[in-house]
Coordinates of C-alpha atoms and ligand atoms in Angstrom, one line a residue:
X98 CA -4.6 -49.7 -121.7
X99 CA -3.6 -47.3 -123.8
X100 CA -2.7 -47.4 -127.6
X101 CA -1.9 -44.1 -129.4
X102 CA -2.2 -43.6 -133.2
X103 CA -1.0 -40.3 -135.2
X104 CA -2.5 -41.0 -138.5
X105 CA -1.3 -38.0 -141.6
X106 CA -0.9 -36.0 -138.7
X107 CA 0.8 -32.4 -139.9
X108 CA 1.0 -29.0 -138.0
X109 CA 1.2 -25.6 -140.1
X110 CA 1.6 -22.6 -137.8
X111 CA 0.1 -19.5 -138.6
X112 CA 3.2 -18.1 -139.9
X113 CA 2.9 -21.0 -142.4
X114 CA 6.0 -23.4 -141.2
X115 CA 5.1 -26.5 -141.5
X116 CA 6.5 -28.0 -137.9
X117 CA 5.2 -31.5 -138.7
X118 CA 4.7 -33.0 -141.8
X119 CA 2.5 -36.4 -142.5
X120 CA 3.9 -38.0 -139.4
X121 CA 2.1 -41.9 -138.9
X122 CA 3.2 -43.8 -135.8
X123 CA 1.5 -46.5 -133.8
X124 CA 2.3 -46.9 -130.1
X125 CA 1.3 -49.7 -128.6
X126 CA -0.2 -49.9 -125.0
X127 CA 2.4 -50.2 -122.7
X128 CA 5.4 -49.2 -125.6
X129 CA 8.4 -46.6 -124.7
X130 CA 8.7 -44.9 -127.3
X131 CA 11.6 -42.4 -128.3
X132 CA 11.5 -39.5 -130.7
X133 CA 14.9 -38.5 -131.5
X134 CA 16.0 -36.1 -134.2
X135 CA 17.8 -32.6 -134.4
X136 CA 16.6 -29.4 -132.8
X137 CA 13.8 -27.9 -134.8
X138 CA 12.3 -31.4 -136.3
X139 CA 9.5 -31.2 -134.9
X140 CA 9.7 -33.5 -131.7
X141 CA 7.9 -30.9 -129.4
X142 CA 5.0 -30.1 -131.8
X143 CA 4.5 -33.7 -132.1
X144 CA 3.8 -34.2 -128.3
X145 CA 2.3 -31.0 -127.9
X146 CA -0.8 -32.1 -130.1
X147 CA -0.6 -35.5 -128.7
X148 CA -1.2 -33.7 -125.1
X149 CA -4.0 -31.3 -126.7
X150 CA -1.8 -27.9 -126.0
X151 CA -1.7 -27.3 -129.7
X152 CA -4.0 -27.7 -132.5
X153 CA -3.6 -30.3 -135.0
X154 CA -4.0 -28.9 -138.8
X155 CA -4.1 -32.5 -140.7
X156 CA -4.5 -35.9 -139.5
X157 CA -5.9 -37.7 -136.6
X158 CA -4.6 -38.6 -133.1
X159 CA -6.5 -42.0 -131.4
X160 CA -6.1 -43.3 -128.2
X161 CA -7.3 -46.8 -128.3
X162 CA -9.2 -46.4 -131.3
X163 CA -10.7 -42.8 -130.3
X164 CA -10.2 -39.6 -131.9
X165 CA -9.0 -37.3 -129.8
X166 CA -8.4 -34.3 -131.8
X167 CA -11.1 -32.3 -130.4
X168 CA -11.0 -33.0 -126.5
X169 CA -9.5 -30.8 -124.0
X170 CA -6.6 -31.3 -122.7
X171 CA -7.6 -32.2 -119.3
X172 CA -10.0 -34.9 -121.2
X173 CA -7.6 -37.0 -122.0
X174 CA -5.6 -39.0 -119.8
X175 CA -2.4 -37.8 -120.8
X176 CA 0.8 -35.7 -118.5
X177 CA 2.9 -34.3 -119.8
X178 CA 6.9 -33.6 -118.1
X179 CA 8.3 -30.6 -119.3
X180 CA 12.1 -29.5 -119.9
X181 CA 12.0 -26.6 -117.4
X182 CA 9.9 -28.4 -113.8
X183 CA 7.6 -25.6 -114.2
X184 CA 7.1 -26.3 -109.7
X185 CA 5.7 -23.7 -108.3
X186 CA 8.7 -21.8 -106.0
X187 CA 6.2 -20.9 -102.7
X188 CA 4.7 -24.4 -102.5
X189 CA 5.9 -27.2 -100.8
X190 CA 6.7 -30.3 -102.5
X191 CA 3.9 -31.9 -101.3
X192 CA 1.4 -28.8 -102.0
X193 CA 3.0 -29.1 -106.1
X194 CA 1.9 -32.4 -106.3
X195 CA -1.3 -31.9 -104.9
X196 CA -1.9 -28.6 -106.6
X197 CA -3.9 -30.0 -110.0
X198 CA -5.7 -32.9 -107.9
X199 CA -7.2 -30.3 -106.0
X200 CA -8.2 -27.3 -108.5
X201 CA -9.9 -30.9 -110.4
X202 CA -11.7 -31.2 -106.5
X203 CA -10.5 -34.6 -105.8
X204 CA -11.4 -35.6 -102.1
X205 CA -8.5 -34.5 -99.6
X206 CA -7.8 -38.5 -98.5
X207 CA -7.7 -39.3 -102.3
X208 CA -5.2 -36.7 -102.7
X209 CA -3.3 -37.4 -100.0
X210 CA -3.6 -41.2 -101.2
X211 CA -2.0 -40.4 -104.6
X212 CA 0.8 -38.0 -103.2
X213 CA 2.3 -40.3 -101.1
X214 CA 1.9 -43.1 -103.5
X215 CA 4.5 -40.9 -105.9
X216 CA 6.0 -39.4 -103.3
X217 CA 7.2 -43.3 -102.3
X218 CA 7.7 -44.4 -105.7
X219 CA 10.1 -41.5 -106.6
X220 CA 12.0 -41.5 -103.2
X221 CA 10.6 -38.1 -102.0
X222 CA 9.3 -38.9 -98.9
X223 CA 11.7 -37.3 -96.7
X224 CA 11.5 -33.9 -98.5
X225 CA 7.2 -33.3 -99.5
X226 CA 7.7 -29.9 -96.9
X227 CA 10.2 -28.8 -98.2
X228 CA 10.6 -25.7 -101.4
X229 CA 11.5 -26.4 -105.0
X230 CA 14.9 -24.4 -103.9
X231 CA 16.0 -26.4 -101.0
X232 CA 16.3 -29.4 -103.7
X233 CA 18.5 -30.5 -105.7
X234 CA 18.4 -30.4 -109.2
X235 CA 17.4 -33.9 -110.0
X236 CA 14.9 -33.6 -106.7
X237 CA 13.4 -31.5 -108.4
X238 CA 12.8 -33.2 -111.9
X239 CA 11.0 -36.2 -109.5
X240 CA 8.7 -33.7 -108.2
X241 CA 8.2 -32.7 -111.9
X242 CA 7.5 -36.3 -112.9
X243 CA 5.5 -36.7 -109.7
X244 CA 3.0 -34.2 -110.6
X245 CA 2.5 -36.3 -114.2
X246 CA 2.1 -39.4 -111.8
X247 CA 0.1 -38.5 -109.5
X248 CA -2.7 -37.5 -112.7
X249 CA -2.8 -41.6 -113.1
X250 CA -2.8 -41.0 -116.9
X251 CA -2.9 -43.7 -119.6
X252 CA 0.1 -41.8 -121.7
X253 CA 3.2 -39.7 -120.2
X254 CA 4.7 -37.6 -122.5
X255 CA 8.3 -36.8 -121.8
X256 CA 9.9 -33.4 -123.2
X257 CA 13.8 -33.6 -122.9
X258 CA 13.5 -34.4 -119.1
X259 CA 17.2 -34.6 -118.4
X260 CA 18.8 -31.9 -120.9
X261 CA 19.0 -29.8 -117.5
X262 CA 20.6 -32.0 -115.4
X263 CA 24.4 -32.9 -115.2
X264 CA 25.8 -35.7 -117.1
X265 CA 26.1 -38.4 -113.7
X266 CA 22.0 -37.2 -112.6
X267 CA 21.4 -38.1 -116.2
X268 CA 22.3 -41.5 -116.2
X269 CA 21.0 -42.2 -112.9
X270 CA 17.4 -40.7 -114.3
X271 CA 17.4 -42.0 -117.4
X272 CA 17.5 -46.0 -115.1
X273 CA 14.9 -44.5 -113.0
X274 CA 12.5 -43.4 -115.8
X275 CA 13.0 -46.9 -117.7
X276 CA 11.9 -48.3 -114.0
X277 CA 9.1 -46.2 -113.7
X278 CA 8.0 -47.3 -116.9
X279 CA 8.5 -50.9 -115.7
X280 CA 6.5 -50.1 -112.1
X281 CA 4.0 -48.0 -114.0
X282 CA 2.9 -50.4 -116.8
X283 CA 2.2 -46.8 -118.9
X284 CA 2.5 -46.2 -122.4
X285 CA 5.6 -43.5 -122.9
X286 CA 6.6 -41.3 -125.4
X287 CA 9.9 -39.2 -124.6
X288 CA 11.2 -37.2 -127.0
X289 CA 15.0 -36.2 -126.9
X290 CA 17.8 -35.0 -129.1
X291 CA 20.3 -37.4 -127.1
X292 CA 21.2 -40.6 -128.9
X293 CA 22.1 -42.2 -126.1
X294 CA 19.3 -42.0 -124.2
X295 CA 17.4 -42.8 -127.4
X296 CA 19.2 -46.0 -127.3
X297 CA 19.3 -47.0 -124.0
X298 CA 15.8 -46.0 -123.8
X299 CA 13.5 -47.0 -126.3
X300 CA 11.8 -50.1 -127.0
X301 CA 11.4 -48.3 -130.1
X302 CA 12.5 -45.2 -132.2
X303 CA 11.1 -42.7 -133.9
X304 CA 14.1 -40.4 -136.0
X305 CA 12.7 -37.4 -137.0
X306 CA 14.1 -35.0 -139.9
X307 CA 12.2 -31.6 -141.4
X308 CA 9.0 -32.7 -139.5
X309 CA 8.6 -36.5 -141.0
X310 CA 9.7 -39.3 -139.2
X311 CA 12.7 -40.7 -141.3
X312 CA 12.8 -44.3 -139.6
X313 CA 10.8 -46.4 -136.8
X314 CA 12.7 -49.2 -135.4
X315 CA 14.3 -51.1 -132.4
X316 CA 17.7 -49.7 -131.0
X317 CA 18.7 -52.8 -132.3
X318 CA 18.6 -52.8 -135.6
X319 CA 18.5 -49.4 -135.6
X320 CA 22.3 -48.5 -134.7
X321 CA 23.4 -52.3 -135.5
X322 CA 24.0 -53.3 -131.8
X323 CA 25.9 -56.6 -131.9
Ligands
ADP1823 P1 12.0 -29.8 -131.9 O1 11.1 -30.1 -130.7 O2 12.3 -31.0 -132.6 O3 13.2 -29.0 -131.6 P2 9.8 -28.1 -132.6 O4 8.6 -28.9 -132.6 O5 10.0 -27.2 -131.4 O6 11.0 -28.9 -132.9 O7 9.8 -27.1 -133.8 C1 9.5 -27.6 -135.2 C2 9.5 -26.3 -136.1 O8 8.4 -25.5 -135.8 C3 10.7 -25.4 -136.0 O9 11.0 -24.9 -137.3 C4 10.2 -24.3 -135.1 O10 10.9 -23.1 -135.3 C5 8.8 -24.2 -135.5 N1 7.9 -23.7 -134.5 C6 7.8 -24.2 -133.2 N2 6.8 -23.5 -132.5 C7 6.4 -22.6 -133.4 C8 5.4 -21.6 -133.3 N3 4.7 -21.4 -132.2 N4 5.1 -20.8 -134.4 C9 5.8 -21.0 -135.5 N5 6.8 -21.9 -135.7 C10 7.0 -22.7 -134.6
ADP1824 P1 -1.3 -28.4 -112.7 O1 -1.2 -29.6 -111.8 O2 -0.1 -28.3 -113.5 O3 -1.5 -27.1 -111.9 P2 -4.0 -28.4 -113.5 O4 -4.6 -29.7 -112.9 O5 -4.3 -27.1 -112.9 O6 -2.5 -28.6 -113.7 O7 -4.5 -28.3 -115.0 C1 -4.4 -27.2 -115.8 C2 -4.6 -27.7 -117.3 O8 -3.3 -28.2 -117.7 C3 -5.6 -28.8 -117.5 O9 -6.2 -28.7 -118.7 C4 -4.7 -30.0 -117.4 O10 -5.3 -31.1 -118.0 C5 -3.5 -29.6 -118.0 N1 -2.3 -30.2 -117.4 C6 -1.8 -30.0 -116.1 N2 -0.7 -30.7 -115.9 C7 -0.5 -31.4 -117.0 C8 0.5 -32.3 -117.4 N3 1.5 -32.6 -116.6 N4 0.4 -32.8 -118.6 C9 -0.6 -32.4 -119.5 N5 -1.5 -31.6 -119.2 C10 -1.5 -31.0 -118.0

């Protein structure tokens, strides 16, 4: 169960740019949510306060009716998948997903419970010894999405997953993260410049312009799908 609310939410630097500007969105538990929008709009400053990596300067951010401005980031049941896989090059695959579960001390059959568990549900069984660099490209954006799985958070935030990936590993991803979402019953909120994905997606939109959010809708009746 997890609904998130950005109520007024803005975000002013400290060089004074105003990144985000007013933004309200509901998400409801379970939604996939899209923020689309040029470079520069303000997608990644959006999710970045929703995950608690950055501060928010106005606003409020809820998760099922909390406020969560002021908890840490590890407080909150969010993961987050970044752009770049961020895996770490000396550890195996199986030692990157574990890594987090074990600095937070989960019990060793726990963690070992959890890895396979995304290890099977991402098709990375056959490779948890292996290094980052003996994978593929999209091997390694599971492993990335792994390590948000294998948190069991409420809310995954997405950063442009695939904008690394070629354009056939795109297409295949973007059908695996829409099953994920299906097998995972999660709330998601992905943010992308990529129309396409956007639209093929989203159970809703989000466009963003200059830091406000220009339109919410369905892809739908957004781009006037017959
Ligand atoms: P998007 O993800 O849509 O490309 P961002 O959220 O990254 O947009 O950026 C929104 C605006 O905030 C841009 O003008 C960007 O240059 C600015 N910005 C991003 N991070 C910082 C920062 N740490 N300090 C100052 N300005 C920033
Ligand atoms: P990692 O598995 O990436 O090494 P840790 O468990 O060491 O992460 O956590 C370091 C900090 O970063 C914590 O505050 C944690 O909540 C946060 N964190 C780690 N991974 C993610 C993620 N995927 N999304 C959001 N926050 C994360």
């Amino acid at each position: 169960m997890a609904e998130v609310i950005l109520k007024n939410v803005s975000k002013i630097y400290d060089d004074k740019t105003k990144a985000v500007d007013n933004v309200n969105i509901t998400i409801a538990d379970k939604e996939f949510i899209v923020l689309v929008g040029p470079s520069g709009c303000g997608k990644t400053t959006t999710l970045r306060m929703i995950a608690g990596l950055e501060d928010i300067s106005e606003g409020e951010i809820l998760i099922d009716g909390k406020v969560i401005n002021n908890l840490p980031p590890k407080d909150r049941d969010i993961a987050m998948v970044f752009q770049n896989y961020a895996l770490y090059p000396h550890m195996s695959v199986y030692e990157n997903l574990a890594f987090g579960l074990k600095l937070r001390k989960l019990d060793k059959h726990e963690i070992d419970k959890r890895v396979n568990e995304a290890a099977r549900i991402l098709g990375l069984e056959k490779y948890l010894d292996r290094k980052p660099k003996a994978l593929s490209g999209g091997q390694r954006q599971r492993v990335a999405v792994g390590r948000a799985i294998v948190r069991n958070p409420k809310v995954f935030l997405f950063d442009e997953p695939l904008s690394n990936l070629d354009a056939k590993l795109r297409v295949q991803m973007r059908t695996e993260i829409s099953r994920l979402h299906k097998e995972l019953g999660a709330t998601m909120i992905y943010v992308t410049h990529d129309q396409i994905e956007a639209m093929t997606m989203g159970d809703r939109i989000v466009v963003m312009k200059d830091g406000c959010v220009q339109q919410i809708d369905t892809p739908l009746n957004l781009y006037n799908l017959p």
